mmCIF file of C-alpha atoms in Angstrom:
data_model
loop_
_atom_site.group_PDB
_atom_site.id
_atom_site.type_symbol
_atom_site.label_atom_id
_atom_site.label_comp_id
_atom_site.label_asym_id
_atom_site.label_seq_id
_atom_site.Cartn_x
_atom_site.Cartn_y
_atom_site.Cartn_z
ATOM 1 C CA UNK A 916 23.123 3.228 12.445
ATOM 2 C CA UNK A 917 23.451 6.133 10.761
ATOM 3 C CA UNK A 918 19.724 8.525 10.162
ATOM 4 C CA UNK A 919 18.193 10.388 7.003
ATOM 5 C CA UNK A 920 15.449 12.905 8.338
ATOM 6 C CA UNK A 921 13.015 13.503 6.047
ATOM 7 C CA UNK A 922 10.280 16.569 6.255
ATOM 8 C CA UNK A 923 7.546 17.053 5.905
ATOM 9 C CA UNK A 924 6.339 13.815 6.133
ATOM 10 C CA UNK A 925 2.917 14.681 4.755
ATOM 11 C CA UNK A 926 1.813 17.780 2.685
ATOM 12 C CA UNK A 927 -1.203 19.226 1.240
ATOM 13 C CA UNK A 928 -0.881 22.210 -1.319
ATOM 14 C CA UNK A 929 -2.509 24.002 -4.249
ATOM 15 C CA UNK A 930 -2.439 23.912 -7.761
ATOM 16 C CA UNK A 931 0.107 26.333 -9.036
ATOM 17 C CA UNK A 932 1.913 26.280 -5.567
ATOM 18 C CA UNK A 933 5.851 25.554 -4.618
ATOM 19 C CA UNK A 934 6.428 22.849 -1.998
ATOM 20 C CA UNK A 935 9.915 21.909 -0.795
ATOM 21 C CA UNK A 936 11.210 18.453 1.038
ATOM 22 C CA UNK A 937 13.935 18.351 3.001
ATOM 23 C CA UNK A 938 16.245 15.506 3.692
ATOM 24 C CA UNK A 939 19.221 15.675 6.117
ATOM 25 C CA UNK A 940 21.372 13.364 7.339
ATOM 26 C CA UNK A 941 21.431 13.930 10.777
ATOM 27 C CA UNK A 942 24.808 12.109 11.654
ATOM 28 C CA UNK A 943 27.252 11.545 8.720
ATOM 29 C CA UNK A 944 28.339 13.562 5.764
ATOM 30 C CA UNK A 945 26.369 12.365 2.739
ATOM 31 C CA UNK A 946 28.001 12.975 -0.533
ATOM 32 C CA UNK A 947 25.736 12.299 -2.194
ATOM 33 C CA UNK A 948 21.566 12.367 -2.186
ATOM 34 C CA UNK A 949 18.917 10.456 -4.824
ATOM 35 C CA UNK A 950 15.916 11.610 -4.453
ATOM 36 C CA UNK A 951 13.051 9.341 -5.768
ATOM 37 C CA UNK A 952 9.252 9.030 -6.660
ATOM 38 C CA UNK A 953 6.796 6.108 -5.775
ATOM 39 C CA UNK A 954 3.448 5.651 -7.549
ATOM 40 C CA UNK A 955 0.938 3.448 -5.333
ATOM 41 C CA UNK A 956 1.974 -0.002 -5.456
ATOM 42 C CA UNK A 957 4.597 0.523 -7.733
ATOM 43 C CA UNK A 958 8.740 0.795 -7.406
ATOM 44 C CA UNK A 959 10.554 3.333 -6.297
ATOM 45 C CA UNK A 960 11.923 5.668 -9.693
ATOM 46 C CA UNK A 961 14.918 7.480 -9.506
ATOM 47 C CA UNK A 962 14.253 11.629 -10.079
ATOM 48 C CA UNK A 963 18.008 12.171 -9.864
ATOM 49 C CA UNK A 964 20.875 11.973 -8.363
ATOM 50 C CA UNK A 965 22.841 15.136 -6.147
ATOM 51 C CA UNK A 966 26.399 15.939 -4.763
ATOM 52 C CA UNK A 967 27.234 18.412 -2.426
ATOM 53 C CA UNK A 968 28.057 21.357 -4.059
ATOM 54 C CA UNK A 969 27.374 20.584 -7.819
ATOM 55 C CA UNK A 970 24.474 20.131 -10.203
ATOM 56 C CA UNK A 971 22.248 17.258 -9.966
ATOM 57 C CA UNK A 972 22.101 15.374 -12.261
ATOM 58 C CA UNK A 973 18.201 14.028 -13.432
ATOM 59 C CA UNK A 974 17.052 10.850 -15.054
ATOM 60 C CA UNK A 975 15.515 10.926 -18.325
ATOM 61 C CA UNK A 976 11.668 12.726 -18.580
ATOM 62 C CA UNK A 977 12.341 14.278 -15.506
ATOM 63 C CA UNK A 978 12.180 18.408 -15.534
ATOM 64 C CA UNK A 979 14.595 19.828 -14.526
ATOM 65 C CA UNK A 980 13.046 23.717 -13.836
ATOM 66 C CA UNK A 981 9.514 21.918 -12.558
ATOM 67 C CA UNK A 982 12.042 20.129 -9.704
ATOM 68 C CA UNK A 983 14.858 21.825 -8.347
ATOM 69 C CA UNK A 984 17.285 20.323 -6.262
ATOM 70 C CA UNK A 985 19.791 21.959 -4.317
ATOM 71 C CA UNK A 986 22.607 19.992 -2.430
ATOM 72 C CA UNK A 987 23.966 23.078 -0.572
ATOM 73 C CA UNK A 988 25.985 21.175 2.548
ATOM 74 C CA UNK A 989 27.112 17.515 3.499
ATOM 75 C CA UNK A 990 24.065 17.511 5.317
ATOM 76 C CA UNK A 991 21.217 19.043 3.805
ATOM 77 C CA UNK A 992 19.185 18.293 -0.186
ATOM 78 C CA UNK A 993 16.268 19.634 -0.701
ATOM 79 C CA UNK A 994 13.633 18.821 -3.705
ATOM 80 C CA UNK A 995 11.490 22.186 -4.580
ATOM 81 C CA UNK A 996 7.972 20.961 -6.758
ATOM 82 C CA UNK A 997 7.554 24.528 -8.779
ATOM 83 C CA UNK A 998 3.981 25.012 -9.769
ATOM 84 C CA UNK A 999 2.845 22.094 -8.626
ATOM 85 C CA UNK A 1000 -0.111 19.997 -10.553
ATOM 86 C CA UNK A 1001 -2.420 17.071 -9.336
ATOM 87 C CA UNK A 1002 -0.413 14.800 -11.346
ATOM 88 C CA UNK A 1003 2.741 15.774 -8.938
ATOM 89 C CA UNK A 1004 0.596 14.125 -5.922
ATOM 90 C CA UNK A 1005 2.810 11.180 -5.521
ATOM 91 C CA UNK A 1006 5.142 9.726 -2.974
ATOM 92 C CA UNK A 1007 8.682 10.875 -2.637
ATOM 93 C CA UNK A 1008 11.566 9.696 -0.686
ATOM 94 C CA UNK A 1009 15.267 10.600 -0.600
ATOM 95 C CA UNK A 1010 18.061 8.596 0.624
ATOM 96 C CA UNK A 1011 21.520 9.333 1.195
ATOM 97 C CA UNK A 1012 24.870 7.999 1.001
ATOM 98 C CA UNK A 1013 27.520 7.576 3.620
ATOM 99 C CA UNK A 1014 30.510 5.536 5.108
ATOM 100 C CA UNK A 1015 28.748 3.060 8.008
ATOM 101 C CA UNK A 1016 31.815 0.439 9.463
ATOM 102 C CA UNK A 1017 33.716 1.349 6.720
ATOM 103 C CA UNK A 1018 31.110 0.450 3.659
ATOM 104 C CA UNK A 1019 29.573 2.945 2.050
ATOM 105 C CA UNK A 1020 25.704 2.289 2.234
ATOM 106 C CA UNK A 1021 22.445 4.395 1.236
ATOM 107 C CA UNK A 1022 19.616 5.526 4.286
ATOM 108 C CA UNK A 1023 16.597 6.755 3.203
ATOM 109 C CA UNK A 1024 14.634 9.147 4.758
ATOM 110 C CA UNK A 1025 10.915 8.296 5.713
ATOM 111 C CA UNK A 1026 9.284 9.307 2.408
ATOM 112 C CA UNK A 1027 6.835 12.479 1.681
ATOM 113 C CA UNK A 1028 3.635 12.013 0.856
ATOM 114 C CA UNK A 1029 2.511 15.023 -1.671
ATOM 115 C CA UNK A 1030 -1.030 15.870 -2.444
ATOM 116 C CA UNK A 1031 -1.825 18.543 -4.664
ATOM 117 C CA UNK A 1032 -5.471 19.618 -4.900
ATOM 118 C CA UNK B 567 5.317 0.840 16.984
ATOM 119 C CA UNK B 568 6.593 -0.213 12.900
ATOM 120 C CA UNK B 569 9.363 -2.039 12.786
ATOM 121 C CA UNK B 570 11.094 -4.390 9.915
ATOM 122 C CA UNK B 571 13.837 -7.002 11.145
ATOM 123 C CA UNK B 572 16.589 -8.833 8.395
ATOM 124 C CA UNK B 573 19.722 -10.164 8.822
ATOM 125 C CA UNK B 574 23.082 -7.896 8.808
ATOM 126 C CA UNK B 575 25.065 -10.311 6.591
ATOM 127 C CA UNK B 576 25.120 -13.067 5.251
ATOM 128 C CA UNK B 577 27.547 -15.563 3.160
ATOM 129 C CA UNK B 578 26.728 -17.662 0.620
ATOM 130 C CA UNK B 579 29.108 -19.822 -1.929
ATOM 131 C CA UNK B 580 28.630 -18.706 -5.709
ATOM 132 C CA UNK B 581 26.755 -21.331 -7.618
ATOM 133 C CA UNK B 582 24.231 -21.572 -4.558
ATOM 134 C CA UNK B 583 20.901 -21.183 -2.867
ATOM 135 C CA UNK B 584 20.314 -18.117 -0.072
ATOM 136 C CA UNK B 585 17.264 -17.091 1.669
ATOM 137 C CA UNK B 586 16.968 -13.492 2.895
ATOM 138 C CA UNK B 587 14.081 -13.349 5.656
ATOM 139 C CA UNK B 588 12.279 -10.305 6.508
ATOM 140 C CA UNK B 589 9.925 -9.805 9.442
ATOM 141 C CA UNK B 590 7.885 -6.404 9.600
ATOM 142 C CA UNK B 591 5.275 -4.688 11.893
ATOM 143 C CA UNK B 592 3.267 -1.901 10.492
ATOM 144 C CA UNK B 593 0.160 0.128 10.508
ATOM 145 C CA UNK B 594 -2.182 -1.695 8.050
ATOM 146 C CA UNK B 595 -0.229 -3.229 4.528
ATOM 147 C CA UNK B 596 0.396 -1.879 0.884
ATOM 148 C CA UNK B 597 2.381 -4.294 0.328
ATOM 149 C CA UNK B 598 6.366 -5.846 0.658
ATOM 150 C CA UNK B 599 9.372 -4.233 -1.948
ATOM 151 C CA UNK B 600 12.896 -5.700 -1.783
ATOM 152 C CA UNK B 601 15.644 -3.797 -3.337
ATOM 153 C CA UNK B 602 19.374 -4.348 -4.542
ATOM 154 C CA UNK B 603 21.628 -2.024 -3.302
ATOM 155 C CA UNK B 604 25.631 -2.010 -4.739
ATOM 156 C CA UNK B 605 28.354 -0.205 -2.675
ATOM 157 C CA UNK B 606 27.955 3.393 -3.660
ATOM 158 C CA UNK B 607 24.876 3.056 -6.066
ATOM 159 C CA UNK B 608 21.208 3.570 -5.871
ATOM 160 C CA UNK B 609 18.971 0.945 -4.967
ATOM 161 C CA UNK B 610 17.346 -0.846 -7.776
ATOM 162 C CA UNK B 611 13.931 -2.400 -7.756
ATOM 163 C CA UNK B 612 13.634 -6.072 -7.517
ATOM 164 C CA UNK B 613 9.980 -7.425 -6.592
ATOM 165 C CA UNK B 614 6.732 -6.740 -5.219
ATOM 166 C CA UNK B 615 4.072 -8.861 -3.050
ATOM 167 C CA UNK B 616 1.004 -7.365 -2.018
ATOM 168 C CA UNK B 617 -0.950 -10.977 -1.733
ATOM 169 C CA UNK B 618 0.613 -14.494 -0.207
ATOM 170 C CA UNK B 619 2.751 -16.327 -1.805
ATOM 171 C CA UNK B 620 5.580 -16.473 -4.366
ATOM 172 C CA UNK B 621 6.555 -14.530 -7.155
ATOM 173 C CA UNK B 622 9.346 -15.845 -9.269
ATOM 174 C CA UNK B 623 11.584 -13.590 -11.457
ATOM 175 C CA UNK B 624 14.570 -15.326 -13.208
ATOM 176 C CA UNK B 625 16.952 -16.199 -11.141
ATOM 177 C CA UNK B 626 14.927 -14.254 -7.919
ATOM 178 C CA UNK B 627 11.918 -15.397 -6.019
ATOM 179 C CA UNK B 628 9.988 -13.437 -3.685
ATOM 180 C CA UNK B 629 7.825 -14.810 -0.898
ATOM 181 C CA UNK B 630 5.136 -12.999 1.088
ATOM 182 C CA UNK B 631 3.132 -14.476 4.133
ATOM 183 C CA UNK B 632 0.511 -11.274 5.404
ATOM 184 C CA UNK B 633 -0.701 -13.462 8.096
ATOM 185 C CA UNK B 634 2.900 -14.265 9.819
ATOM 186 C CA UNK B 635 4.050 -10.343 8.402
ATOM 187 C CA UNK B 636 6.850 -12.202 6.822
ATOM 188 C CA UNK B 637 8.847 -12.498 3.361
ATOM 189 C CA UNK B 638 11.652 -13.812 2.083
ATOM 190 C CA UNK B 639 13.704 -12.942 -0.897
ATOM 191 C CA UNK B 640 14.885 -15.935 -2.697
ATOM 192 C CA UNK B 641 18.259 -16.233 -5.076
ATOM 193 C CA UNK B 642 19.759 -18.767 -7.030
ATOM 194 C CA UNK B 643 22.777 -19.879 -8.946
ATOM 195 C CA UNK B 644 24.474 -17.069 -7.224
ATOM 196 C CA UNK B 645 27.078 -15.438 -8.912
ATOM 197 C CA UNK B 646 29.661 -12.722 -7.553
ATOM 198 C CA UNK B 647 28.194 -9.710 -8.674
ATOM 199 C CA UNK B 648 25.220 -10.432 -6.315
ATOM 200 C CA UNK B 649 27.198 -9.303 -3.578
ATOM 201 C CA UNK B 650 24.923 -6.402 -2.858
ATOM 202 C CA UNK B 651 22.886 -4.664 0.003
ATOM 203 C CA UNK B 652 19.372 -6.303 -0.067
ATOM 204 C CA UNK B 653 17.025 -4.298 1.289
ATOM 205 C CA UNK B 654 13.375 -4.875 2.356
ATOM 206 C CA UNK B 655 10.682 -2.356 2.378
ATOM 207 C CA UNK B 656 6.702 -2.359 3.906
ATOM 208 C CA UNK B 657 4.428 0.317 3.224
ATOM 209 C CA UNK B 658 1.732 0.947 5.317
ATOM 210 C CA UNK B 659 -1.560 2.182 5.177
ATOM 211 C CA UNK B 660 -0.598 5.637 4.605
ATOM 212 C CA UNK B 661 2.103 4.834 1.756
ATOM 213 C CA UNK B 662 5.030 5.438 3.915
ATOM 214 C CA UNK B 663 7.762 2.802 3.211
ATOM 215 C CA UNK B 664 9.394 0.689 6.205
ATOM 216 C CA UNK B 665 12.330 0.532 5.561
ATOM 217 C CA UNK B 666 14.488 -2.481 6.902
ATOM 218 C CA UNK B 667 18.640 -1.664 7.335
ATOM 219 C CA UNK B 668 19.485 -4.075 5.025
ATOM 220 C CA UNK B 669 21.297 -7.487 4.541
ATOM 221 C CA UNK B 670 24.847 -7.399 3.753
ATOM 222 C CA UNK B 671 25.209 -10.627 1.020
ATOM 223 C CA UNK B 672 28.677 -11.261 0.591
ATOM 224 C CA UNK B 673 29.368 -14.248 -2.191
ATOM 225 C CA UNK B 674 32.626 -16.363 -2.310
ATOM 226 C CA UNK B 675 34.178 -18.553 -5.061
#
C-alpha cells in the first residue's frame, strides 16, 4: 500500500524557536495533505487542509502566521511552528491523499511528537 | 514489532448490523480511536476506549478488550451514506498512533 513518511518523529525545542515537520508521500502523488493535532487521549483535530501548489486552507482558531504550511510538490507538505510556546507541545500527524486500486484513500504519516520547553 | 490488523472490505445490506474487528500489537496502550473516512475527505473522529468494554454512541458502538488487544467498531441500522473507510488507530506509550489500513464498508439497498 501506498506510504506517508513523516519526520521527525520526535522533537524537543525552545521557547521562541521554529520547528518544521515534514510529510512525504514516498510513492504516489498526493494532492492533497491535512495536517492535524492530537491532545493526549483526545481526537485527532484538523489544523488545515493543503494542495499542491496553492494556499492552505486552515480550520477555524487556527493561526495562520504561527503555522505555516507549504505544499510545494506532489510529494512533499511541510508544517513550520513559528515561535513556538509550551502550549504548542502537542502531537501532530499529517496524512495524505492519493489514488490506491482506483479509490482515492488518505495515509497518514506516523505522527510528531512536539515538546516545547 | 507494532502492528494493527482489520479487514479490507466488507459488505453489509442497508437497514443492518456490521461488526468491524480490529486486532493491534503495540508498545504499552493509550488507548483505541476509530475513524470515518469518505472517498476524498478527511477522517472524522468517531470513538475512544482506553478501558474494557463498550461505549455506545447513537447508532455506533465501540468495543475494547486490553487483555485480547482487540476492538470492534459496532454499526447499526445502516444506511448508504455509511459507506466509508473505517479506520482504527492504537497509540502507544509514547503517543504515536497505529494506524490500521482501513476497512473498506461498502452498503447495498
Amino acid at each position: 500500500g501506498a506510504v506517508v513518511s513523516q519526520h521527525p518523529s520526535r522533537v524537543i525545542c525552545k521557547s521562541g524557536t521554529s520547528v518544521k515537520i515534514e510529510c512525504r508521500s514516498l510513492d504516489f502523488q498526493a494532492t492533497t495533505m491535512f495536517w492535524y493535532r492530537q491532545f493526549p487521549k483526545q481526537s485527532l483535530m484538523l489544523m488545515a487542509t493543503s494542495n499542491e501548489g496553492s494556499k492552505a486552507t486552515y480550520e477555524q482558531g487556527v493561526e495562520k502566521d504561527k503555522f505555516l504550511i507549504n505544499h510545494a510538490s506532489l510529494t512533499l507538505s511541510t508544517l513550520t511552528v513559528t515561535s513556538a510556546h509550551p502550549e504548542d507541545s502537542s502531537f501532530y500527524i499529517c496524512s495524505a491523499t492519493g489514488v490506491e486500486g482506483g479509490d482515492t484513500e488518505a495515509f497518514f504519516g506516523q505522527g510528531t511528537r512536539l515538546t516545547v520547553v | 514489532g507494532q502492528n494493527i490488523d482489520q479487514p479490507t472490505e466488507m459488505t453489509a445490506t442497508e437497514g443492518a448490523i456490521v461488526q468491524i474487528n480490529c486486532t493491534y500489537q503495540t508498545s504499552g496502550f493509550n488507548g483505541l480511536f476509530w475513524y470515518q473516512q469518505h472517498a476524498g475527505e478527511a477522517p472524522t473522529f468517531l470513538s475512544y476506549n482506553v478501558l474494557d468494554g463498550l461505549e455506545e454512541k447513537g447508532r455506533f458502538s465501540s468495543f475494547l478488550s486490553r487483555s485480547k488487544g482487540y476492538s470492534y467498531l459496532l454499526l447499526k441500522e445502516l444506511q448508504m451514506k455509511d459507506s466509508a473507510s473505517y479506520l482504527c488507530a492504537a497509540m502507544d506509550s509514547n503517543y504515536q498512533l497505529i494506524w490500521g489500513a482501513g476497512t473498506k464498508l461498502i452498503i447495498k439497498p
